[in-house]
PDB file of C-alpha atoms and ligand atoms in Angstrom:
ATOM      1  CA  UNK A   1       0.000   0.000   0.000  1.00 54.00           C
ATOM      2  CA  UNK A   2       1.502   3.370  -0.770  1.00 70.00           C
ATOM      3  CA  UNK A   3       1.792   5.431   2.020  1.00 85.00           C
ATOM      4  CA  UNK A   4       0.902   9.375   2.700  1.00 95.00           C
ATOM      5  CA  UNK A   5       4.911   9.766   3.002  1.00 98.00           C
ATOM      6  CA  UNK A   6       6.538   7.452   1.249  1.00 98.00           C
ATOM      7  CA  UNK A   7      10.708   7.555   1.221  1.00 98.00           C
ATOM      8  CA  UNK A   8      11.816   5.782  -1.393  1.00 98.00           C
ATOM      9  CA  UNK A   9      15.805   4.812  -1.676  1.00 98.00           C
ATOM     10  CA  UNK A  10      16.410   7.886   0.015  1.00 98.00           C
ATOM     11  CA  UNK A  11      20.096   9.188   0.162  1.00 98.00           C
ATOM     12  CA  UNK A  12      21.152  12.602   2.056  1.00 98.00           C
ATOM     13  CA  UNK A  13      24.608  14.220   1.696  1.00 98.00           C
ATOM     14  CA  UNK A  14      26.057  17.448   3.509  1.00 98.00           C
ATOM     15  CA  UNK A  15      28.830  18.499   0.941  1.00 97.00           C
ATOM     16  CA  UNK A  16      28.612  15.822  -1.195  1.00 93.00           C
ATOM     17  CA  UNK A  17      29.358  13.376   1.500  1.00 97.00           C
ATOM     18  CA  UNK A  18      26.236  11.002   2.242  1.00 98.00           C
ATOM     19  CA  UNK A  19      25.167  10.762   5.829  1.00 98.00           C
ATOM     20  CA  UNK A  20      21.803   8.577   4.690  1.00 98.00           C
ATOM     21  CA  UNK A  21      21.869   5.635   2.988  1.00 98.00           C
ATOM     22  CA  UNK A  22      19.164   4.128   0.947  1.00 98.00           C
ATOM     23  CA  UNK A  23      16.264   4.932   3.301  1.00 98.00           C
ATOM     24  CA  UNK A  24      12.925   3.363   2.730  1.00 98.00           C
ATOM     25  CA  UNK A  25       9.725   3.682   4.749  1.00 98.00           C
ATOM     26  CA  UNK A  26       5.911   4.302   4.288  1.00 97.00           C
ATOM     27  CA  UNK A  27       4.172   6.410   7.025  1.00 98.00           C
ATOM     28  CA  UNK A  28       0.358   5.557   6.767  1.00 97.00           C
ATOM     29  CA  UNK A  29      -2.631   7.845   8.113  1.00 96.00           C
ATOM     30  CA  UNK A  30      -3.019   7.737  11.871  1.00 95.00           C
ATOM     31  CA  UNK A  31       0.244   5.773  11.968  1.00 97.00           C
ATOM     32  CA  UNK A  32       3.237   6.741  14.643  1.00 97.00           C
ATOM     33  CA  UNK A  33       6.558   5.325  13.344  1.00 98.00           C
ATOM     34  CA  UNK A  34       9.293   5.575  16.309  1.00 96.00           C
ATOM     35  CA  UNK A  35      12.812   6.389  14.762  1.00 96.00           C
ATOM     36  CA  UNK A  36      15.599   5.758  17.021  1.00 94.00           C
ATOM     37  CA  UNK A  37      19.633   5.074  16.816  1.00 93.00           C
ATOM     38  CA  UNK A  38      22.195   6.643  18.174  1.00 91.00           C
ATOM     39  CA  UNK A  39      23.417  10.215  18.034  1.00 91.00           C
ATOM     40  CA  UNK A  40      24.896  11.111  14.874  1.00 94.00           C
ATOM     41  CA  UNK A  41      22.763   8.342  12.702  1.00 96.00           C
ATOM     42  CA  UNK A  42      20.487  10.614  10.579  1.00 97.00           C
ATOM     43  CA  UNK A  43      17.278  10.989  12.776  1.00 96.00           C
ATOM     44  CA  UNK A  44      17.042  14.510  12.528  1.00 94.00           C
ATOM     45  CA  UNK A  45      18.395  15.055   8.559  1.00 96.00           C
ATOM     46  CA  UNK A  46      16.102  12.221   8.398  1.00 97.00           C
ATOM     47  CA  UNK A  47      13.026  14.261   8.697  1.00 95.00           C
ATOM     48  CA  UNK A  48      14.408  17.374   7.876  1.00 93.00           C
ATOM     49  CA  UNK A  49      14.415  16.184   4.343  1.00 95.00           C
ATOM     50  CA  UNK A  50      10.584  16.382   3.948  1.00 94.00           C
ATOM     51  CA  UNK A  51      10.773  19.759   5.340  1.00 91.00           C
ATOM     52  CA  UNK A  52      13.148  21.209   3.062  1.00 90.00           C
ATOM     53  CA  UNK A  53      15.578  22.200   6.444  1.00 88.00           C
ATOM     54  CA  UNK A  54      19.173  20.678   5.118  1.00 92.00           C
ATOM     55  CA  UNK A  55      20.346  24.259   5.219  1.00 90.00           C
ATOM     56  CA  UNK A  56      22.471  25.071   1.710  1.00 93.00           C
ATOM     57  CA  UNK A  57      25.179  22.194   2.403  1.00 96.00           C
ATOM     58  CA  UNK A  58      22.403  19.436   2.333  1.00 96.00           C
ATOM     59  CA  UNK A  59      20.505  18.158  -0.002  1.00 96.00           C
ATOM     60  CA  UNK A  60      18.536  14.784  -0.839  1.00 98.00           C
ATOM     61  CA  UNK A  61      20.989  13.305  -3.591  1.00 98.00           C
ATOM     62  CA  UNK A  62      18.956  10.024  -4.503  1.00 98.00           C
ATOM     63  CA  UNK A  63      15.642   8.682  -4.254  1.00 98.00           C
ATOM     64  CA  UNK A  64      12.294   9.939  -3.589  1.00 98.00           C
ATOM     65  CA  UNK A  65      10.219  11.616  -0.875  1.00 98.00           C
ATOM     66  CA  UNK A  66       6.303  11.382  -1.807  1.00 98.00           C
ATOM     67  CA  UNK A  67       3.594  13.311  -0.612  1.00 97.00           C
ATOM     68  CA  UNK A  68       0.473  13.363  -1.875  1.00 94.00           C
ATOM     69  CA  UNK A  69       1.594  12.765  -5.695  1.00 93.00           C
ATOM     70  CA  UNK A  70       4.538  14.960  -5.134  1.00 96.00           C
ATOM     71  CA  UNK A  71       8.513  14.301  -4.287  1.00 97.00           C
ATOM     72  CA  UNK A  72       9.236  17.065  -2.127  1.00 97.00           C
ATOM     73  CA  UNK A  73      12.745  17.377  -2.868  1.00 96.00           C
ATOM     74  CA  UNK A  74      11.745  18.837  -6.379  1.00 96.00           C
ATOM     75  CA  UNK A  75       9.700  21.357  -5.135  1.00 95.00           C
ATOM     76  CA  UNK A  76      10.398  25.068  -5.046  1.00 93.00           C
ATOM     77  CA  UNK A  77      10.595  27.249  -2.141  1.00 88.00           C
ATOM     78  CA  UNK A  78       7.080  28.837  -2.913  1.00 89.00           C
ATOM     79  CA  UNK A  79       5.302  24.817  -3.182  1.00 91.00           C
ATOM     80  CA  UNK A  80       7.551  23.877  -0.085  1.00 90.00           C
ATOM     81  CA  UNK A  81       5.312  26.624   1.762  1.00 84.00           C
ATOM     82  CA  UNK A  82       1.985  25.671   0.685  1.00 85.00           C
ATOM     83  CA  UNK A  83       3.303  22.055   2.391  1.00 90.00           C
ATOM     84  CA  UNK A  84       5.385  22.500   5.610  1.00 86.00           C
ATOM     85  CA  UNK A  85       3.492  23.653   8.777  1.00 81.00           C
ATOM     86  CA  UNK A  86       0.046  23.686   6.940  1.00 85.00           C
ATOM     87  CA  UNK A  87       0.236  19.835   5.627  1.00 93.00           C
ATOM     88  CA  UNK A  88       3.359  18.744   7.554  1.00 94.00           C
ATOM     89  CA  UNK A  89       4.266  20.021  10.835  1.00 90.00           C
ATOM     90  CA  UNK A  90       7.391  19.831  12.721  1.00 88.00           C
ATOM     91  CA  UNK A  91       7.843  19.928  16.515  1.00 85.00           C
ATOM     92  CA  UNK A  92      11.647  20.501  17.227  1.00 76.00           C
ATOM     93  CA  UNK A  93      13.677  19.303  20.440  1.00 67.00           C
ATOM     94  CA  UNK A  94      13.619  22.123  22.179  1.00 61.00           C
ATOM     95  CA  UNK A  95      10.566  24.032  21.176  1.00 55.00           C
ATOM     96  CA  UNK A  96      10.849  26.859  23.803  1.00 57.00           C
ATOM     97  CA  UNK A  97      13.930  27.564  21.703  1.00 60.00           C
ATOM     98  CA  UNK A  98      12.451  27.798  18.970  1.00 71.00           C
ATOM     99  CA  UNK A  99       9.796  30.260  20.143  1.00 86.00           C
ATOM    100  CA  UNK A 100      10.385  33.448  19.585  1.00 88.00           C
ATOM    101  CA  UNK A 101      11.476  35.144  22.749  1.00 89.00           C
ATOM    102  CA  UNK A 102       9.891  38.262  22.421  1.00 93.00           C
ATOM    103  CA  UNK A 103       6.478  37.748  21.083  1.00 95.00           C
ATOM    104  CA  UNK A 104       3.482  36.221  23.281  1.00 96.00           C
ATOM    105  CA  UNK A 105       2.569  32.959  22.745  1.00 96.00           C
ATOM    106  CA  UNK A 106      -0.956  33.958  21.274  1.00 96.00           C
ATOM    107  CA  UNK A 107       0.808  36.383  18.894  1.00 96.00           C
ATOM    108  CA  UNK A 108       3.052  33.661  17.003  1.00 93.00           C
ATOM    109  CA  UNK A 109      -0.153  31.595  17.356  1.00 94.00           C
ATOM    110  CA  UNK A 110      -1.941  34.378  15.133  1.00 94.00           C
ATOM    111  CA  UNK A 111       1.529  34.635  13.017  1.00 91.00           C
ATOM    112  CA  UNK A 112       2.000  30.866  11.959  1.00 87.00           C
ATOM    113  CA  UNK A 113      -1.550  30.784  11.065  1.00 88.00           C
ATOM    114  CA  UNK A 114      -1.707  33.881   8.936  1.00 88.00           C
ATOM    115  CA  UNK A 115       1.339  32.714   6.999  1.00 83.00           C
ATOM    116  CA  UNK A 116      -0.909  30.158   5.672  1.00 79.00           C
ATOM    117  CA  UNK A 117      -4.682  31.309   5.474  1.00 81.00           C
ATOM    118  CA  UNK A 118      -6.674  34.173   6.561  1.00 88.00           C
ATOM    119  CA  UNK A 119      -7.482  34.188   9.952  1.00 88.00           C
ATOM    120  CA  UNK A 120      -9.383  35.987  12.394  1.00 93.00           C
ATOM    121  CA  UNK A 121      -7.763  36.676  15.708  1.00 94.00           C
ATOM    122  CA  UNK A 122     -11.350  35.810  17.725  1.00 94.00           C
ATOM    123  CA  UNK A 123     -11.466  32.575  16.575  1.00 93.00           C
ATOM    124  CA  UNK A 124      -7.837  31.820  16.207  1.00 94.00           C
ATOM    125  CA  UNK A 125      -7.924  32.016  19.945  1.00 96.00           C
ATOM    126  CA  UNK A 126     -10.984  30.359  20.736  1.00 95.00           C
ATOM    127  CA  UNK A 127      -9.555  27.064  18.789  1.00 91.00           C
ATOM    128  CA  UNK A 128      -6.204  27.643  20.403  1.00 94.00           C
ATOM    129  CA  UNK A 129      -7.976  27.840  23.753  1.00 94.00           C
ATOM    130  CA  UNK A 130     -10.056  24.793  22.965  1.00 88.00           C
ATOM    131  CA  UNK A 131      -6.695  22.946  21.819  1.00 83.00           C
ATOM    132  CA  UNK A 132      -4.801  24.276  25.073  1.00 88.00           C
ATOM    133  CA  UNK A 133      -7.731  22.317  26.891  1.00 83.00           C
ATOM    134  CA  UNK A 134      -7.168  19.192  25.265  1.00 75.00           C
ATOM    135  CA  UNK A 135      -3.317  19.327  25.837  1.00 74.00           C
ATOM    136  CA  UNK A 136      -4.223  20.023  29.111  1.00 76.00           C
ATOM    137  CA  UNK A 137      -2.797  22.951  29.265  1.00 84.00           C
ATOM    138  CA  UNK A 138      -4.281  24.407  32.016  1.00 86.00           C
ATOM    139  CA  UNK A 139      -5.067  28.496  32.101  1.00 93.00           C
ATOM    140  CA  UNK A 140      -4.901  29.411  28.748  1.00 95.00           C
ATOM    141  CA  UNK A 141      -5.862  32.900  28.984  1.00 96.00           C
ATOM    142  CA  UNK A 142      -2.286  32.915  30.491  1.00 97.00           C
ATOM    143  CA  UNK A 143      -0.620  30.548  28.477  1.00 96.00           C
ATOM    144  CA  UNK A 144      -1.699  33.021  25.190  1.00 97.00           C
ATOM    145  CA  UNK A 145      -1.009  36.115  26.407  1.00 97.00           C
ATOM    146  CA  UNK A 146       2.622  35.105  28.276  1.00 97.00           C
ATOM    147  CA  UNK A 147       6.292  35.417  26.395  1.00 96.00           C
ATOM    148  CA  UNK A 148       7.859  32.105  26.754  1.00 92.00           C
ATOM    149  CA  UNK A 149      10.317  32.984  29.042  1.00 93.00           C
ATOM    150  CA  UNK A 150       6.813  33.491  31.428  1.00 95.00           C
ATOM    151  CA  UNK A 151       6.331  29.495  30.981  1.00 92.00           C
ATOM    152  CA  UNK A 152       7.667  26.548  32.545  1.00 86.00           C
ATOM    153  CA  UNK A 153       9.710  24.407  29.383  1.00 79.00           C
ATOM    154  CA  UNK A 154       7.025  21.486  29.846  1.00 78.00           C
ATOM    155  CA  UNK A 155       4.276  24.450  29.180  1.00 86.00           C
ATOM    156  CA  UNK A 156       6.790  25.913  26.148  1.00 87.00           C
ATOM    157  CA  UNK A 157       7.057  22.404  24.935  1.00 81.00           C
ATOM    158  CA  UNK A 158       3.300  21.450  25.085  1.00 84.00           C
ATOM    159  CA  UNK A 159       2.914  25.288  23.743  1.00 88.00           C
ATOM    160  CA  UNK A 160       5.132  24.199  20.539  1.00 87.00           C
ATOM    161  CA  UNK A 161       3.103  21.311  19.946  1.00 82.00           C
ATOM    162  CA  UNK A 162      -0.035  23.364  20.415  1.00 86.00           C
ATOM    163  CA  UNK A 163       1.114  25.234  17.423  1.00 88.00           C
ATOM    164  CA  UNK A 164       2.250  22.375  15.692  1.00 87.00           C
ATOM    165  CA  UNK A 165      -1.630  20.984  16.129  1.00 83.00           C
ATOM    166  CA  UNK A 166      -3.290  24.404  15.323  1.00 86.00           C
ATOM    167  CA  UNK A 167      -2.227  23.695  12.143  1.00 86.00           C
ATOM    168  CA  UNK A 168      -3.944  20.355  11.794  1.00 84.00           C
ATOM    169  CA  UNK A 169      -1.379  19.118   9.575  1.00 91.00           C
ATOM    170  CA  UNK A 170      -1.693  15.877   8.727  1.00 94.00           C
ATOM    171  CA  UNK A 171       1.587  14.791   9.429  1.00 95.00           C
ATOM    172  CA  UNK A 172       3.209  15.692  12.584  1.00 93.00           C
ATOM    173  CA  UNK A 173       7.145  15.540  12.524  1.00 94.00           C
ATOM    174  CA  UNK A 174       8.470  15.583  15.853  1.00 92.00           C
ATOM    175  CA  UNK A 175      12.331  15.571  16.906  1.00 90.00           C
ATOM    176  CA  UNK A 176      12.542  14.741  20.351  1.00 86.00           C
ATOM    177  CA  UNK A 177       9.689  16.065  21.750  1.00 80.00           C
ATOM    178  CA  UNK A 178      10.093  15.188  25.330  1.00 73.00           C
ATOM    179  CA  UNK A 179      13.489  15.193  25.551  1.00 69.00           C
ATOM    180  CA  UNK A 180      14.193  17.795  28.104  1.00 64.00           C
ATOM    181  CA  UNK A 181      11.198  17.212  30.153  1.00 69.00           C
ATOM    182  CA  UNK A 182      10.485  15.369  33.518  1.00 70.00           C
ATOM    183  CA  UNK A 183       9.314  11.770  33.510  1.00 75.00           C
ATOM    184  CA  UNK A 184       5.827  12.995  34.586  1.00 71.00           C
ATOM    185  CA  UNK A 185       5.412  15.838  31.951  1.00 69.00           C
ATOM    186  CA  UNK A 186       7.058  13.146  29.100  1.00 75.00           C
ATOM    187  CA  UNK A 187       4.088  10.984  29.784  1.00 77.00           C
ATOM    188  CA  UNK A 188       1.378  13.730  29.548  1.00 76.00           C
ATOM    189  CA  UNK A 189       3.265  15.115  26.213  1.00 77.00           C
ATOM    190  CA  UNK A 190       2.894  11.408  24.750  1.00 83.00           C
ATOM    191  CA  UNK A 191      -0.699  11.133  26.041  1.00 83.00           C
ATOM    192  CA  UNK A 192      -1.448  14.253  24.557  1.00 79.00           C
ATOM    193  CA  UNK A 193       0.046  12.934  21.194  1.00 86.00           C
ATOM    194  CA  UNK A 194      -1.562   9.678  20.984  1.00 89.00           C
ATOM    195  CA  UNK A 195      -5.351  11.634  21.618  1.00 84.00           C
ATOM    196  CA  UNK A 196      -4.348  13.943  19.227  1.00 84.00           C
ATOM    197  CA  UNK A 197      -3.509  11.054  16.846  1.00 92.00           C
ATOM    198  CA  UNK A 198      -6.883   9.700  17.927  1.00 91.00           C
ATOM    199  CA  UNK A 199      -8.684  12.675  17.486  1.00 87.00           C
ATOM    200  CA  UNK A 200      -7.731  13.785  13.653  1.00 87.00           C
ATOM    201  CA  UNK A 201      -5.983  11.189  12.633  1.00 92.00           C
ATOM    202  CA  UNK A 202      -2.768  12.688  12.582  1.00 94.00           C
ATOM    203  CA  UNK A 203       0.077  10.396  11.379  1.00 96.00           C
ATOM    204  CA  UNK A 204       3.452  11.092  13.460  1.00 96.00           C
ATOM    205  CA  UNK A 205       7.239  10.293  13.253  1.00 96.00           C
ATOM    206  CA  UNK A 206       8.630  10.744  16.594  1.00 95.00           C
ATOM    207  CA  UNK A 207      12.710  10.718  16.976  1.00 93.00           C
ATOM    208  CA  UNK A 208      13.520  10.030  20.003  1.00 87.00           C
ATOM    209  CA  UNK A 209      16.396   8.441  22.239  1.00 82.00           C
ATOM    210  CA  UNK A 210      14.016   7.279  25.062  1.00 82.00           C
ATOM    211  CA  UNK A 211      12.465   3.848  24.141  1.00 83.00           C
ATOM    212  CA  UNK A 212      10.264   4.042  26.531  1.00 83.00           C
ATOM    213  CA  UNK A 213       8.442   6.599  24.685  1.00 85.00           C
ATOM    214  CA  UNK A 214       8.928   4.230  21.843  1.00 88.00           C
ATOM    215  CA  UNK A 215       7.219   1.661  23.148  1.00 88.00           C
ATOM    216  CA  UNK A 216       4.375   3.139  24.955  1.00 87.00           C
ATOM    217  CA  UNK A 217       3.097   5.345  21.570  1.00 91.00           C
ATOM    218  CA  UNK A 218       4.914   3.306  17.930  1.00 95.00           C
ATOM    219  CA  UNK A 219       2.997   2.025  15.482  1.00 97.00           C
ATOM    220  CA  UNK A 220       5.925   0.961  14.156  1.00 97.00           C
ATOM    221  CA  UNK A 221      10.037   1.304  14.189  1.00 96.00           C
ATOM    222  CA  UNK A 222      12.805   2.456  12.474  1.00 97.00           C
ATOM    223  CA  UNK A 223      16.331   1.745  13.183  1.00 96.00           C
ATOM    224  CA  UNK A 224      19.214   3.908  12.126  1.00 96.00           C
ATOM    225  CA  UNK A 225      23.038   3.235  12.345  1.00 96.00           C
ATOM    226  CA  UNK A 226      25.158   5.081  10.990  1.00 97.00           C
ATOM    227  CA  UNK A 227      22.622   6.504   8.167  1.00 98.00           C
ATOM    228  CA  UNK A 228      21.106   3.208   7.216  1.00 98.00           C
ATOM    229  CA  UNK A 229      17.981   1.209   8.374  1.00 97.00           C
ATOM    230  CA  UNK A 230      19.073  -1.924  10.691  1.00 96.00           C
ATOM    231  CA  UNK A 231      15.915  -2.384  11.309  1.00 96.00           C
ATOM    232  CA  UNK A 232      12.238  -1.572   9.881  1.00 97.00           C
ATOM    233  CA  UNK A 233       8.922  -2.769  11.427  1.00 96.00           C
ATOM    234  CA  UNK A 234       5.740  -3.018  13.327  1.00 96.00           C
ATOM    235  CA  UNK A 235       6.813  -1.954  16.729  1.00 95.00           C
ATOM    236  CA  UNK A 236       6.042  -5.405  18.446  1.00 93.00           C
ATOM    237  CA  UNK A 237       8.264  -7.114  16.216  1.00 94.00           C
ATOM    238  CA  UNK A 238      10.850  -4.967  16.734  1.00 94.00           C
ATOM    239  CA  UNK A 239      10.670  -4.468  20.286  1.00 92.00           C
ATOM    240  CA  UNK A 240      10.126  -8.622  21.020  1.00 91.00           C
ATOM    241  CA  UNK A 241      12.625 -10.083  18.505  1.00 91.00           C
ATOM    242  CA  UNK A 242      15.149  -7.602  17.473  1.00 90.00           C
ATOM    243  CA  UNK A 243      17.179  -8.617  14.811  1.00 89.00           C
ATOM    244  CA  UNK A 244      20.536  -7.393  15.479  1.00 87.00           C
ATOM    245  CA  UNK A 245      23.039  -6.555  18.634  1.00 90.00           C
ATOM    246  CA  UNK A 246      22.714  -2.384  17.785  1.00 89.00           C
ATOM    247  CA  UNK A 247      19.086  -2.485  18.685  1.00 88.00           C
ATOM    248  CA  UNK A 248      19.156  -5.318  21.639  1.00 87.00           C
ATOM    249  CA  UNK A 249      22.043  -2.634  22.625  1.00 85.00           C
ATOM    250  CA  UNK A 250      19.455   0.147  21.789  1.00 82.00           C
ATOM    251  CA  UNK A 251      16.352  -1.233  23.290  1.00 78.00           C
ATOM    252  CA  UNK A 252      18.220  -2.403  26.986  1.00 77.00           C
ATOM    253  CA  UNK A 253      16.844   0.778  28.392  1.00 60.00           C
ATOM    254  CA  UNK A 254      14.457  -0.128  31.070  1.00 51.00           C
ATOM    255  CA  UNK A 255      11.459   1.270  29.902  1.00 51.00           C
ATOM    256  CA  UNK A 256       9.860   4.071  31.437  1.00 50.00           C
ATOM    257  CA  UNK A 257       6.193   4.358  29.804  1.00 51.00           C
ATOM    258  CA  UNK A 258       4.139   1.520  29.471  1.00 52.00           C
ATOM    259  CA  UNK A 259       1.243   1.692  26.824  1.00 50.00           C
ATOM    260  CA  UNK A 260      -1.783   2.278  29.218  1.00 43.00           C
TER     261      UNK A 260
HETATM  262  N1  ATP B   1      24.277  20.962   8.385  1.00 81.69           N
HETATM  263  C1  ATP B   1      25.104  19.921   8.408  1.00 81.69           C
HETATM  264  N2  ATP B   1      26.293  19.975   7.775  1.00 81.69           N
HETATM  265  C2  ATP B   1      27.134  18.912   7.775  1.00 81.69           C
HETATM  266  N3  ATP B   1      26.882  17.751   8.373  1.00 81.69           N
HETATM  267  C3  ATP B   1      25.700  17.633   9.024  1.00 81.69           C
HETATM  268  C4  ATP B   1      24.768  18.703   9.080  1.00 81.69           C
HETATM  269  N4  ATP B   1      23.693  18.286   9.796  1.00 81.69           N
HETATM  270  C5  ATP B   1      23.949  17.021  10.163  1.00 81.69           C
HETATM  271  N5  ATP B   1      25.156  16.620   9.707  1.00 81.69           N
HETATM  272  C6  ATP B   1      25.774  15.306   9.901  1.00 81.69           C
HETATM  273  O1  ATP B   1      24.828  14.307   9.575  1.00 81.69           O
HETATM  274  C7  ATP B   1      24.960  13.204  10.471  1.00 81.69           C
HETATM  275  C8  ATP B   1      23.599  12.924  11.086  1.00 81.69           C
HETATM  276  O2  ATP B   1      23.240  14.002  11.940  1.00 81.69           O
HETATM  277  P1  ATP B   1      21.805  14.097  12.592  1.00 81.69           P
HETATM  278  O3  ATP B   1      21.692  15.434  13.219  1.00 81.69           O
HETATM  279  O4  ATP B   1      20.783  13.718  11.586  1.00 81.69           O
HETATM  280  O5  ATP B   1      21.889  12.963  13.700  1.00 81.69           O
HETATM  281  P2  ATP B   1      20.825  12.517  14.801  1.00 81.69           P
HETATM  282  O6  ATP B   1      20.577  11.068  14.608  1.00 81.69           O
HETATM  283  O7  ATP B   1      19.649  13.431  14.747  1.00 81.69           O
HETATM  284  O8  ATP B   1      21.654  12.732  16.151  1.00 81.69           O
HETATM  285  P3  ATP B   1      21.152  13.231  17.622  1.00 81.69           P
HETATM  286  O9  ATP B   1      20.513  12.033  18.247  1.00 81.69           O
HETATM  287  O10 ATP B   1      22.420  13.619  18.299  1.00 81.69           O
HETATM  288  O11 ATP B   1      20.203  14.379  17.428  1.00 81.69           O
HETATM  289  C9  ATP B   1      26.021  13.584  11.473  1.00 81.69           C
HETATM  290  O12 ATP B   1      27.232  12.984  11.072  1.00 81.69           O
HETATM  291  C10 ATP B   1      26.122  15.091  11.356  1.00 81.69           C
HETATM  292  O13 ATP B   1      27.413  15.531  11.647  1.00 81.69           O
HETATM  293 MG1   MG B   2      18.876  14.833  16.067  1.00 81.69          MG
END
């Protein structure tokens, strides 16, 4: 079956030197595929290459990346912006970071949104609110009218995805999402995820070191070493029978979530 992103063979190179081997995976609607390996293996260009974010020394440099009909790495900067946040949406590792410090949270709300469509601050709000609520982030009045710097990093983080969601994209990218949070907040930010997954359907790659996270919220797995795939699967497979010593060596972390 041909998935809604669908890497084909894909190769990535920084100056002409390929970090990414031969990468092939299909992300389906609703799906969460897990992609873990150590530091330095390609998560991040990984998924940067359906954004378009390899910076000028990167670039895709074989095979395909499909979205809906299209291979993204062929698409110009103007098509790339009708496609990233509104249809594809990234959450980055440290999203308070990527806030911007000196706008409220409600203002680059109102900001991401109107770089897409026309919107109306009232109702921008009231969805935001209503989102806020699900995420259960609690006093949103506050949350949209405080600088990040106001915020806790869990609230900055769940504020990110917020964004993210607002969005509705319906592919969620997210590069360590929890990685800087407590084990308590982690759980809620994977919670949230999977209802938001539940809720709109929203298919997901998470990157992530922790699999714990892994296995509480994958669908399936992807295994990176060194740039290519040691292994690809549904999560249970991978997670019971792994087929190699790099993931037994990857997976030995106790977990700390449990799917509920
Ligand atoms: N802009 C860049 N220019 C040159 N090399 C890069 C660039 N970005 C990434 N790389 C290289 O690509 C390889 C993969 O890096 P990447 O950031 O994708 O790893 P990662 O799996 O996300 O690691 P981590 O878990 O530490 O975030 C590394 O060897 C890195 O040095
Ligand atoms: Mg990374």
């Amino acid at each position: 079956m041909a998935g809604l992103l669908d890497y084909q063979h894909v190769e990535i190179s920084f100056n002409g030197n390929a970090v990414v081997h031969d990468v092939t995976f299909q992300l389906h609607p609703g799906e969460i595929l897990g992609l873990v390996g150590e530091s330095g293996s390609g998560k991040s260009t990984l998924i940067k290459a359906a954004m378009g974010l390899l910076g000028s020394s990167g670039m895709v440099t074989r095979g395909d990346i499909w979205f809906e009909g299209k291979n993204l790495p062929d698409l110009s900067d103007s098509e790339m912006r009708h496609i990233c946040g509104e249809k594809i949406g990234m959450i980055f590792q440290d999203c308070g970071a990527s806030l911007s410090p000196i706008r409220t949270i409600g203002e680059q709300i109102v900001e991401s949104l109107a770089a897409h469509r026309k919107v109306d601050v009232q109702t921008t709000k009231a969805a935001a609110m209503e989102l806020f609520d699900k995420l259960k982030l609690k006093d949103g009045e506050r949350v949209w009218n405080s600088y990040p710097f106001e915020l806790s990093g869990g609230m900055n983080q769940r504020a990110g995805i917020a964004i993210a969601m607002l969005m509705n994209p319906v592919i969620l990218l997210a590069d360590e999402p929890t990685s800087a949070l407590d084990v308590a907040v982690q759980r809620q930010v994977v919670e949230e995820m999977l209802s938001v997954r539940d809720e709109f359907g929203t298919a997901i790659i998470i990157v992530t070191h922790d699999i714990g996270v892994v296995s509480a919220m994958a669908d399936s797995i992807l295994v990176l070493q060194d740039g290519n795939v040691m292994e690809y699967g549904r999560a249970k497979d991978v997670l019971e029978t792994p087929r190699n010593d790099y993931t037994r060596k990857l997976l030995s972390a106790v977990p700390r979530l449990r799917r509920g």
